[in-house]
Coordinates of C-alpha atoms (C1' of nucleotides) in Angstrom, one line a residue:
Chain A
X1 CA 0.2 9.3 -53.8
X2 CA -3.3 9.9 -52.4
X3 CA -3.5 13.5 -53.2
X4 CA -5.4 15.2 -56.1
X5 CA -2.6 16.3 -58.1
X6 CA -3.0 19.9 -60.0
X7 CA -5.3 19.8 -63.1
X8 CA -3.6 20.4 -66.2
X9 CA -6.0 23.0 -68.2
X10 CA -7.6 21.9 -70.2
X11 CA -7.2 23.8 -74.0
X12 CA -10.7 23.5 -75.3
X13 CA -9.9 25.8 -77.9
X14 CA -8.1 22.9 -79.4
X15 CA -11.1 20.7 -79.5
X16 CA -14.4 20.5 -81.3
X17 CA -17.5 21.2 -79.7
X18 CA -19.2 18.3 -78.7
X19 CA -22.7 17.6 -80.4
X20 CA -24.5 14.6 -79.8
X21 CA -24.8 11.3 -81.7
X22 CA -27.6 10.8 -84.0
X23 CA -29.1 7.1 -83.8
X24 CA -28.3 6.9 -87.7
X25 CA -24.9 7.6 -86.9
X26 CA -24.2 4.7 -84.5
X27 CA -22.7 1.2 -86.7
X28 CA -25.7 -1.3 -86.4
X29 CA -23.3 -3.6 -85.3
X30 CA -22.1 -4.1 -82.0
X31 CA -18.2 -5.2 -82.6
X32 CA -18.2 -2.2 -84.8
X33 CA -19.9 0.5 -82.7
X34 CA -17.5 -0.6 -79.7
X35 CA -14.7 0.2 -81.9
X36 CA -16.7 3.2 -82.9
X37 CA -16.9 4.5 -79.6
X38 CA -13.6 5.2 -78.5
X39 CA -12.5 8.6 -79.0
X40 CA -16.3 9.9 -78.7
X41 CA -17.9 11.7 -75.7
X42 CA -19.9 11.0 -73.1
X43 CA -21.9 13.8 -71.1
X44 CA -24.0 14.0 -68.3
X45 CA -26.2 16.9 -67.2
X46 CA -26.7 16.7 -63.5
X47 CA -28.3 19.6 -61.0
X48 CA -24.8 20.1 -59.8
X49 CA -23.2 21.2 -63.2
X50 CA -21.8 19.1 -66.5
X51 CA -19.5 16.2 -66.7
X52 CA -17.5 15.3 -69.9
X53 CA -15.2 13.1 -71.1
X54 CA -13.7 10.7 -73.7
X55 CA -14.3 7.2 -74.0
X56 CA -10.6 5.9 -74.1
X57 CA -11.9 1.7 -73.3
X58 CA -14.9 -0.6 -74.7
X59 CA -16.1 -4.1 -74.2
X60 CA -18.3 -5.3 -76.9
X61 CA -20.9 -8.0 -76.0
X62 CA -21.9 -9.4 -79.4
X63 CA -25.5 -11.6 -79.7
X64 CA -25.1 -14.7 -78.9
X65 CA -22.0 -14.2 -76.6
X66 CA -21.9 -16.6 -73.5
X67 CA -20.1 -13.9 -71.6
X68 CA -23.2 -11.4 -72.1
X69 CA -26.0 -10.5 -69.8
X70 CA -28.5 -11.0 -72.7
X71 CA -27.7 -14.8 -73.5
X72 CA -30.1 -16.3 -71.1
X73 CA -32.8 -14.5 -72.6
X74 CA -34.7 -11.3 -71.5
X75 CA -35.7 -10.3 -67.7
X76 CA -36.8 -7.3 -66.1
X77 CA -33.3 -6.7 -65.3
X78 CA -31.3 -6.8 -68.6
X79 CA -34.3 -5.7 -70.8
X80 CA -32.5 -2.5 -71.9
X81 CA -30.1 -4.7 -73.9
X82 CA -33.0 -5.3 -76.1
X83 CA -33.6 -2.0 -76.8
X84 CA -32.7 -0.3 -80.1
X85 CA -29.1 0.8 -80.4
X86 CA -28.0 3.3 -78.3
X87 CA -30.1 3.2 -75.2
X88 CA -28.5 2.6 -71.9
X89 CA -28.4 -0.4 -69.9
X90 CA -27.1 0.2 -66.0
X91 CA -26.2 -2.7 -63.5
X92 CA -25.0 -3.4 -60.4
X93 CA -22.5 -5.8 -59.7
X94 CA -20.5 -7.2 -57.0
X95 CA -22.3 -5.1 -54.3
X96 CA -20.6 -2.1 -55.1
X97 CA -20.6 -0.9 -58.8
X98 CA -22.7 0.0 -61.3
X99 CA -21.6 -0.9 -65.0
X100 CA -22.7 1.7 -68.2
X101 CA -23.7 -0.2 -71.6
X102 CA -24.7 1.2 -74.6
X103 CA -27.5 -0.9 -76.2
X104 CA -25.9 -2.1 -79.7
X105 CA -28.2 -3.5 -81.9
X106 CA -32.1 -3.4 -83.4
X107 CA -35.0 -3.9 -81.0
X108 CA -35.5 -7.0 -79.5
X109 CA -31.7 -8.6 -80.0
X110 CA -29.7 -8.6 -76.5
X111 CA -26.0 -6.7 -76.7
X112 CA -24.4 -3.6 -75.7
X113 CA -20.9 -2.4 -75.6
X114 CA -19.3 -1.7 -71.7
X115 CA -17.8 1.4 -71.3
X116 CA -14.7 0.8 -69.1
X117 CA -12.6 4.0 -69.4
X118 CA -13.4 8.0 -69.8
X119 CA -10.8 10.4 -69.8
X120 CA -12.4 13.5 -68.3
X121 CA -12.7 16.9 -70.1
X122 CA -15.8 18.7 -68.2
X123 CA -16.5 19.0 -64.7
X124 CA -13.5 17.5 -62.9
X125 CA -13.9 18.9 -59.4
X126 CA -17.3 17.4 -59.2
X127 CA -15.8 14.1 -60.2
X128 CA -12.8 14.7 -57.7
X129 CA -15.7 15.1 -55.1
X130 CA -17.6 12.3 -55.9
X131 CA -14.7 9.8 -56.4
X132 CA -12.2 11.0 -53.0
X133 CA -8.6 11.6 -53.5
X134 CA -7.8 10.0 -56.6
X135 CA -5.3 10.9 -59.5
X136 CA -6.7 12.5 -62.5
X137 CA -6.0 9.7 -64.7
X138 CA -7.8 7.4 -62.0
X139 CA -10.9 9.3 -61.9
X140 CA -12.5 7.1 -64.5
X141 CA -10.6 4.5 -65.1
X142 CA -12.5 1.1 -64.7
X143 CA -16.0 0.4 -65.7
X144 CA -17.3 1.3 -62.0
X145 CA -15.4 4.5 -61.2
X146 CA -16.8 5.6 -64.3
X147 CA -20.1 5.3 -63.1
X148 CA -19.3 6.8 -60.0
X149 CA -17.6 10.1 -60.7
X150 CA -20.7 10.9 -63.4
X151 CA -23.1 10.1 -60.7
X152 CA -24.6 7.2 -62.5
X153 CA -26.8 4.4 -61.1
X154 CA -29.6 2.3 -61.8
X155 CA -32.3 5.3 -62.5
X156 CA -29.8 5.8 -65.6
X157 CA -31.2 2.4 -67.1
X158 CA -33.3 2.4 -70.3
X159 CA -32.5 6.3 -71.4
X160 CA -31.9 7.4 -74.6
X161 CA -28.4 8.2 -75.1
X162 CA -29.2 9.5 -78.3
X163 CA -30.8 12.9 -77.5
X164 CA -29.7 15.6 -75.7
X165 CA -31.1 14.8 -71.8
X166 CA -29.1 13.5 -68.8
X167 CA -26.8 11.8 -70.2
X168 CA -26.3 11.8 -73.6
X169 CA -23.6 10.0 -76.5
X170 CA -21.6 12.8 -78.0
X171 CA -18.9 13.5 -81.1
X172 CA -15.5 13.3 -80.4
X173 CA -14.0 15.9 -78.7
X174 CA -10.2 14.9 -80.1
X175 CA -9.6 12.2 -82.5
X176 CA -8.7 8.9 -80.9
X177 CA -5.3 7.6 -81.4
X178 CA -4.7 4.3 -82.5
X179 CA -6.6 2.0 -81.2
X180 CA -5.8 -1.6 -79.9
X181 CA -7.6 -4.7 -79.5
X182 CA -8.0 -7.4 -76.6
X183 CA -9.5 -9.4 -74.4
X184 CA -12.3 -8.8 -72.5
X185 CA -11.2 -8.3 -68.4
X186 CA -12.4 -10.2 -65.9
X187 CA -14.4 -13.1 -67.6
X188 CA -14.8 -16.7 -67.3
X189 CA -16.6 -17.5 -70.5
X190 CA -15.8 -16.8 -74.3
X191 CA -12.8 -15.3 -72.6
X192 CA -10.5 -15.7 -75.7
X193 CA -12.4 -13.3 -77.5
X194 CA -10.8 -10.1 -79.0
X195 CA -13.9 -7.4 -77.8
X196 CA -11.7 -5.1 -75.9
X197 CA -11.0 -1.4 -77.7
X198 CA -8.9 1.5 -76.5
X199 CA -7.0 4.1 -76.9
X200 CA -3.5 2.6 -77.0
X201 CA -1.4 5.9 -76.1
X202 CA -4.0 6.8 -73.1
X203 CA -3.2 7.0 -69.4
X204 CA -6.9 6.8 -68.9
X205 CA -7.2 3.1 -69.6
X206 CA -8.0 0.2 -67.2
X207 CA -7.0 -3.0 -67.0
X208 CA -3.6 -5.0 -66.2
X209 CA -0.5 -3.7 -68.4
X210 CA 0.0 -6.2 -70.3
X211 CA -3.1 -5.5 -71.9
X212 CA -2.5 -2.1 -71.9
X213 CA 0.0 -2.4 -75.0
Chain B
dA1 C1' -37.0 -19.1 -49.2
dG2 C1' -32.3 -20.4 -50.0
dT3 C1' -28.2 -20.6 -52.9
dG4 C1' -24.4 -19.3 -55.9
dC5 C1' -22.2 -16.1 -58.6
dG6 C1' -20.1 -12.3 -60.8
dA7 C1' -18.5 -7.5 -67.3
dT8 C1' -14.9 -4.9 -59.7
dT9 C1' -12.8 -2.1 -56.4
dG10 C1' -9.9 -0.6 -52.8
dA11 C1' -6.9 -2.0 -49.2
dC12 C1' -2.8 -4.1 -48.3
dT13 C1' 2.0 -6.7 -48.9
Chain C
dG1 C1' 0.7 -8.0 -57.5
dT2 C1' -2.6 -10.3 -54.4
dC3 C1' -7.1 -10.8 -52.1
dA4 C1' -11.6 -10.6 -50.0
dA5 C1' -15.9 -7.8 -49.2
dT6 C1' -20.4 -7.2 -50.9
dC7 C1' -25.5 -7.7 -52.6
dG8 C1' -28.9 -7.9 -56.5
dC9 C1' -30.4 -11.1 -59.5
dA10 C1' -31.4 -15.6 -61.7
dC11 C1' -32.3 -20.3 -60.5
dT12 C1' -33.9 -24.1 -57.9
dA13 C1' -37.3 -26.1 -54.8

DNA sequence: AGTGCGATTGACT
DNA sequence: GTCAATCGCACTA
């Protein structure tokens, strides 16, 4: 299948309007606040119209964690990890995708949480137009794809994901189902780990199926 | 200045 | 399910 197939619409009657998330709101911690994220919004606000969706997959990167981007100390590169919670750190990776991380704990400690998975709500033809002929349930799904249909890249690094502006952390639109735990994809360090989150019952998700479960 | 390595994706079997 | 392209960044010299 390599067609768009039809949009089911969407019944926004039967969800709650999406407000952002105050700092206070966020858990200080970052296993927690991964956890905490699935089921919330994310919105951007670009010149072309607004994007929506629900987080559905997380990755936390805890302090300390060999597998993070933070554990060899701060660089010009990473130094949005460092940031107090909720900011957003944006990298590229294996010449072709850029990854979106939510800073996760106070000032000057290294971790964020990777968002891997968005189901979308808001502005679905732009996505389809940025992301080719994909399936619905393939518009987001994977931590670059995501980045890609909301038109985010490296400029995104450092902003405040906290206040209404670009791009912004919002309430949930739905409730999350239940929610499983995993490991974390693609890693070759502290790959035991359990720091995966998402929404068991969702299409949206990424990752192998077994994992999927 | 040169090297090695990914928190992946998309194309292909 | 398998597999290789791709390039910014950190490290070494």
């Amino acid at each position: 299948m390599d067609t768009i197939e039809p949009v089911a619409p969407i019944n926004m009657s039967a969800m709650s309007p999406i407000v952002t998330l105050n700092r206070e709101e966020l858990p200080e911690d970052t296993e927690v606040l991964a956890r905490f994220l699935v089921g919330k919004s994310l919105v951007a606000e670009t010149p072309e119209g607004r994007l929506s969706g629900r987080i559905v997959e997380t990755e936390a990167y805890p302090p300390g964690d060999a597998a993070g981007h933070a554990f060899h100390g701060q660089t010009p590169s990473n130094g949005s990890l460092f940031l107090e919670r909720g900011h957003a750190y944006v990298y590229f990776t294996y010449g072709s995708a850029y990854m979106l991380n939510v800073s996760s704990e106070p000032e000057g400690i290294g971790a964020g949480v990777l968002l891997r998975a968005i189901e979308p709500l808001e502005g679905i033809p732009l996505m389809a137009r940025r992301r080719g002929p994909v399936r619905l349930h393939d518009l987001a799904r994977g931590p670059g794809r995501l980045t890609r249909a909301f038109g985010i890249g490296r400029t995104y690094d450092g902003f405040d994901l906290c206040v209404a502006g670009p791009l912004w952390l919002g309430s949930a639109a739905r409730p999350s189902g239940p929610v499983g735990m995993s490991v974390r994809i693609g890693l070759s360090r502290e790959k035991d780990r359990l720091l995966r989150f998402y929404e068991r019952a969702s299409p949206f998700v990424s990752g192998p199926a077994r994992l999927r479960r």
